[in-house]
Coordinates of C-alpha atoms in Angstrom, one line a residue:
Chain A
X1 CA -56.2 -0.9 4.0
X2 CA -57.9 2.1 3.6
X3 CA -55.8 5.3 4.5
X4 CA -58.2 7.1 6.9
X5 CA -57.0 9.6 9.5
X6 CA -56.8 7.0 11.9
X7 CA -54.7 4.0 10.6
X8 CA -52.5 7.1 9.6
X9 CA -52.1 8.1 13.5
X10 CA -51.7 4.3 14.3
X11 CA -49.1 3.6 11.3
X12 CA -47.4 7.2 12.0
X13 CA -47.2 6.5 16.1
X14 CA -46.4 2.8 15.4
X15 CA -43.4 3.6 13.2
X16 CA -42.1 6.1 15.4
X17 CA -42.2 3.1 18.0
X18 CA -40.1 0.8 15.9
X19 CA -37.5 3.4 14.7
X20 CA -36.9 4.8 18.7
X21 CA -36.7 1.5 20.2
X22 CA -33.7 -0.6 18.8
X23 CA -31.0 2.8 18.3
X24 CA -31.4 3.0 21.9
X25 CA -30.4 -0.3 22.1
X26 CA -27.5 -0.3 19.6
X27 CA -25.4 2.3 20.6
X28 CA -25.2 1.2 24.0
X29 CA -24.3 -2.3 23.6
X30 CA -21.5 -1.2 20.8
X31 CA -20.0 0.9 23.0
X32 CA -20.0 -1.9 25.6
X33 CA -18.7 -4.2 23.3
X34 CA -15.6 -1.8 22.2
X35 CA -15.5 -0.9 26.2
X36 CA -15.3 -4.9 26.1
X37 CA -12.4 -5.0 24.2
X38 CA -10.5 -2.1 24.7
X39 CA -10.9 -2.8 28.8
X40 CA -11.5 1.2 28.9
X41 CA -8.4 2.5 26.9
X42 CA -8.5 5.5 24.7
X43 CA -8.9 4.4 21.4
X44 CA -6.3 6.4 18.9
X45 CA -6.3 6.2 15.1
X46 CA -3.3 5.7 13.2
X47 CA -1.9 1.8 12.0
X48 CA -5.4 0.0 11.1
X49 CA -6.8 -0.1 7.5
X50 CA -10.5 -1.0 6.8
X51 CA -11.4 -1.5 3.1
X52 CA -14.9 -1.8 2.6
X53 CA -16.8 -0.8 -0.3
X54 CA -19.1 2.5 -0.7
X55 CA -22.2 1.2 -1.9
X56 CA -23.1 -2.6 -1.3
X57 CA -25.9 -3.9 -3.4
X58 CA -26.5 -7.1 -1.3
X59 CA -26.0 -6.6 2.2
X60 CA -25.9 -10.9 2.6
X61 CA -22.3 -10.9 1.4
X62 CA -20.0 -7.5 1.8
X63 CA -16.3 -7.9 1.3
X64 CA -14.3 -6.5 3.9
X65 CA -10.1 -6.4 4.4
X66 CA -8.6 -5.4 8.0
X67 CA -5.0 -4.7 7.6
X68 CA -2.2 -3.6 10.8
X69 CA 1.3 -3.7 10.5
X70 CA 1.6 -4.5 14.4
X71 CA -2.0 -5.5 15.3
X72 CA -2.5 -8.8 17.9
X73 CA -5.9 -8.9 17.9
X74 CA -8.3 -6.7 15.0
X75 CA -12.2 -6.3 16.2
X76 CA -14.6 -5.8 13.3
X77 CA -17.8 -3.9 14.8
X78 CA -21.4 -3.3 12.4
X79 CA -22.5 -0.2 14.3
X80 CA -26.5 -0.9 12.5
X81 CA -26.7 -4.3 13.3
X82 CA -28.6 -6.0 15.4
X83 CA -25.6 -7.4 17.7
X84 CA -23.1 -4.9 16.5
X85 CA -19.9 -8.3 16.9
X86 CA -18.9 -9.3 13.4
X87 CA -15.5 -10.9 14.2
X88 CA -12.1 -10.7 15.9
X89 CA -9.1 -11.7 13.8
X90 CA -6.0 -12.9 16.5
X91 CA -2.8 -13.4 14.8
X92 CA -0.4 -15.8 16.0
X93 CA 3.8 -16.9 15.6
X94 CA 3.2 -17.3 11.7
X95 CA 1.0 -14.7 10.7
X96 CA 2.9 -13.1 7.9
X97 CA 0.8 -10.1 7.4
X98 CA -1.8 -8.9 10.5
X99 CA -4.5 -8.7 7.5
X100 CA -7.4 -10.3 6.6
X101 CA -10.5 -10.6 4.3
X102 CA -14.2 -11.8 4.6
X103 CA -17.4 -11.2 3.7
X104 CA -19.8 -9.8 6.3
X105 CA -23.7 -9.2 6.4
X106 CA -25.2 -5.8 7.1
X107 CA -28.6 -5.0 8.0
X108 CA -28.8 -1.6 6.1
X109 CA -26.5 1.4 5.5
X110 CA -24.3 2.1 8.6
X111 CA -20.9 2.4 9.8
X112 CA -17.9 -0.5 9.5
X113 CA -15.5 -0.2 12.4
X114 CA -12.3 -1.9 12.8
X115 CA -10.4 -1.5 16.4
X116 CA -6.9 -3.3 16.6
X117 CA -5.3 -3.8 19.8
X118 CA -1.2 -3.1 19.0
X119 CA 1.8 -4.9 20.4
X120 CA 2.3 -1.8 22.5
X121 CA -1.1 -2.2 24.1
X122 CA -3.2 0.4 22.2
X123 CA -5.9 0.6 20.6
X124 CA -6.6 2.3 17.0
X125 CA -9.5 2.5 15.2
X126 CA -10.5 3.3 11.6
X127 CA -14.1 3.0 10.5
X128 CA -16.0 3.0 6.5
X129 CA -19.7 3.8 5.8
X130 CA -21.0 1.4 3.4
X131 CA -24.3 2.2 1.8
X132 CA -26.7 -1.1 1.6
X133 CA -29.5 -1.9 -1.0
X134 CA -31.0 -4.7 0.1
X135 CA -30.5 -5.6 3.7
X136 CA -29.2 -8.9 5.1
X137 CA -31.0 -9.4 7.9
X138 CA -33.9 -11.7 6.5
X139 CA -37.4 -11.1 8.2
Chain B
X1 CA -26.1 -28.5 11.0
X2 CA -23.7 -31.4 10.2
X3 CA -25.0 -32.4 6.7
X4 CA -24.0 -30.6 3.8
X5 CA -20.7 -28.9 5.5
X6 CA -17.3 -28.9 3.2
X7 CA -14.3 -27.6 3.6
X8 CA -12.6 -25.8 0.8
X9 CA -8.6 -24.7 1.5
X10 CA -6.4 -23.3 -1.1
X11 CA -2.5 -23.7 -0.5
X12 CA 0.2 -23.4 -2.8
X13 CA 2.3 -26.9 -2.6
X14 CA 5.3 -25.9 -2.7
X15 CA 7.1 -22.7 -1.3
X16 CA 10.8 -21.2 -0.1
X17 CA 11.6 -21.3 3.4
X18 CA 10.7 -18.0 5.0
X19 CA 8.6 -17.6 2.6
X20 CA 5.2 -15.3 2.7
X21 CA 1.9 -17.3 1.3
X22 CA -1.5 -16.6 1.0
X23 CA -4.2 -19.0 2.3
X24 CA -7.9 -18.4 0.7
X25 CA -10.2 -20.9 3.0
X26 CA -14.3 -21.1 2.6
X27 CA -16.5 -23.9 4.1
X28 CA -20.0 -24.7 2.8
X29 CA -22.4 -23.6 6.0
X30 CA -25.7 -22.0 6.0
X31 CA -25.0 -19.7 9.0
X32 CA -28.3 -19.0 10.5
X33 CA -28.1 -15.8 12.1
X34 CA -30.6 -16.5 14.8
X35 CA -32.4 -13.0 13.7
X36 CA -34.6 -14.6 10.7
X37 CA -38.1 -16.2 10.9
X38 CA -39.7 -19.0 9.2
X39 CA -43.1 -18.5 7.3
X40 CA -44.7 -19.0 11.0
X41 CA -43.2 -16.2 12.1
X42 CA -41.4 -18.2 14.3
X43 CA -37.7 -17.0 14.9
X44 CA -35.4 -19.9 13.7
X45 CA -32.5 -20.7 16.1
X46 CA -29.0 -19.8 15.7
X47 CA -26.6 -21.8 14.4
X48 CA -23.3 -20.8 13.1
X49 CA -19.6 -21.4 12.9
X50 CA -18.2 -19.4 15.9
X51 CA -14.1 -20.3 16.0
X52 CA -11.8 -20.6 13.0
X53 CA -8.3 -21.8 13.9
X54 CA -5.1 -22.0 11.4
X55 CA -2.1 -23.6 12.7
X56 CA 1.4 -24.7 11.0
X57 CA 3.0 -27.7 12.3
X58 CA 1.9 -27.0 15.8
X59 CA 2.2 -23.3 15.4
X60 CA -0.8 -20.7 15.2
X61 CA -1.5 -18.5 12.2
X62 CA -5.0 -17.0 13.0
X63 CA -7.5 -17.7 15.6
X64 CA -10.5 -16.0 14.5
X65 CA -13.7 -15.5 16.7
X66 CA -17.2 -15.6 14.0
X67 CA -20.5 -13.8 14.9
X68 CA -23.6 -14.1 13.2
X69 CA -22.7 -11.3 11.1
X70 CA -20.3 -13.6 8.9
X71 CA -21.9 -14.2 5.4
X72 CA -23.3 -18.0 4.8
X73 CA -20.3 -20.2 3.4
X74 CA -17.5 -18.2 5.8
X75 CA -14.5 -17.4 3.4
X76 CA -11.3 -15.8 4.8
X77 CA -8.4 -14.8 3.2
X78 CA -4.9 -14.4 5.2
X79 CA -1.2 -14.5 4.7
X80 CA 1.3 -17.0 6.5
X81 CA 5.0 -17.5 7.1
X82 CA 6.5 -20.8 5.9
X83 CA 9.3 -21.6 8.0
X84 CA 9.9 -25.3 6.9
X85 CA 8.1 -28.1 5.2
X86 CA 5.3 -29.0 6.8
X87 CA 1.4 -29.0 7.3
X88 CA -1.4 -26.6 7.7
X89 CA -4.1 -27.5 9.6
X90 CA -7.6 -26.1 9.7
X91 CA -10.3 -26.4 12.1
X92 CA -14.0 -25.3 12.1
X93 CA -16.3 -25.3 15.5
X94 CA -19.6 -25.6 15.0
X95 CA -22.4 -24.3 17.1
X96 CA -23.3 -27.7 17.7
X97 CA -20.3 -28.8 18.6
X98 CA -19.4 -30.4 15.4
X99 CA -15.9 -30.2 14.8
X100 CA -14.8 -29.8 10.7
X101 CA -11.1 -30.2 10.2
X102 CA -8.5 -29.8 7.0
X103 CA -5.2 -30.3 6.6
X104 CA -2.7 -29.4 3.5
X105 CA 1.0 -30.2 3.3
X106 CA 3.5 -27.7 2.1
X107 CA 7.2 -28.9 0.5
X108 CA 10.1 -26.6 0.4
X109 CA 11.7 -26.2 -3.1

C-alpha cells in the first residue's frame, strides 16, 4: 500500500479505534472480577507473595509462584488480557504450604496480580509487571 | 478434545508420617483459548481444562479453578501433608465434560 495522506488518516484514526476500545473494556471487568471475589472488602497488602519474572520472552508459557502463609483461597488476575481470570488456587485439610506454581499466558507486557483471601477474612494483594516479547494471544 | 490427553504426576513413594511433599502434576492438553482464529479468520472455540482437584485418601489438597490464561499442557506444582499411607488422587475436567483421572500411592517408611 502506498502511504498517501489518506490511508495515513484512515490507518492513524483506525489505530486510535483499536487502542481506545478494549482498555475501556479491561479495567472495568478486572475490577469486577476482584469486586467478585473480594465481595467489596478493602483489599490490604501484607502475607501474599507473587514471583514472576521481569522480562518474559514468550508470553505462551510464563512461570508464576503464589505463596501465603494463611491464604484459603489465592486469585491470580492478568490486568492486559483479554479476560483478565487466570486462576484461583483453594487449599484444602492437607495443603502443606498455601503455595503454588504454573505457567500462565500473557497477551503483552502488563501487570500480574495475586489477591488471597486470609483465614481471618481479608483480602491482600501483591502484584509484578512482567515485560512480554512475543505475545500469547495467537491472532 | 479427548484424544491425545495424558496425565503426568510426580510423587515421591515413600515418605514419614506428617511429612511435607512436593507434588509436580502436568497433563498433555492443547488448551484453546477461545481468543485465536484459524486461517479463515474464523475464531476457533474454546476448549480447555477448567477444574483441577488433589485429594489424599478422601481429603482435599487443592482445588484449583483454570481460565484460558493457563499455558497448553497445564503444569502445577504444590506441597502436601502426608498424614498416613495412602493415595493421591487426581482429577482433570474437561470442557467437554471429559473427566481424566490419576491416582499414586504413598508408603510410610
Amino acid at each position: 500500500m502506498e502511504l498517501t495522506r489518506r490511508n495515513a488518516i484512515v490507518l492513524g484514526a483506525s489505530a486510535l479505534f483499536v487502542a481506545g476500545l478494549p482498555k475501556q473494556g479491561r479495567a472495568a471487568t478486572s475490577d469486577e472480577v476482584i469486586a467478585a471475589f473480594t465481595g467489596g472488602a478493602e483489599v490490604g497488602t501484607g502475607d501474599i507473595e507473587l514471583t514472576a519474572p521481569e522480562i518474559a520472552e514468550n508470553g505462551n508459557t510464563v512461570p508464576i509462584e503464589v505463596s501465603s502463609t494463611a491464604a484459603t483461597e489465592i486469585l491470580v488476575l492478568a490486568m492486559g488480557n483479554p479476560t483478565p481470570n487466570v486462576a484461583t488456587f483453594k487449599f484444602g485439610k492437607l495443603a502443606a504450604s498455601r503455595s503454588a506454581s504454573t505457567r500462565i499466558r500473557l497477551a503483552g507486557t502488563q501487570d500480574v496480580v495475586a489477591i488471597a483471601k486470609l483465614e481471618d477474612g481479608s483480602f491482600v494483594q501483591a502484584s509484578s509487571t512482567v515485560k512480554v516479547t512475543i505475545g500469547g494471544c495467537g491472532g | 478434545m479427548a484424544s491425545g490427553v495424558k496425565p503426568r504426576v510426580k510423587v515421591p513413594k515413600k515418605a514419614a508420617a506428617g511429612d511435607t511433599i512436593t507434588i509436580k502434576t502436568l497433563i498433555s492438553h492443547k488448551m484453546e483459548s477461545g481468543q485465536r482464529k484459524d486461517d479463515d479468520g474464523n475464531i476457533i472455540p474454546r476448549s480447555i481444562i477448567n477444574r483441577f482437584t488433589c485429594d489424599f485418601n478422601g481429603e482435599n489438597v487443592v482445588d484449583i479453578t483454570l481460565e484460558p490464561a493457563i499455558s497448553t499442557n497445564p503444569y502445577f506444582e504444590f506441597q502436601a501433608l502426608v498424614p498416613e499411607a495412602g493415595e493421591f488422587k487426581f482429577t482433570w475436567y474437561d470442557d467437554d465434560g471429559s473427566v481424566y483421572e490419576e491416582s499414586k500411592m504413598i508408603a510410610i517408611g
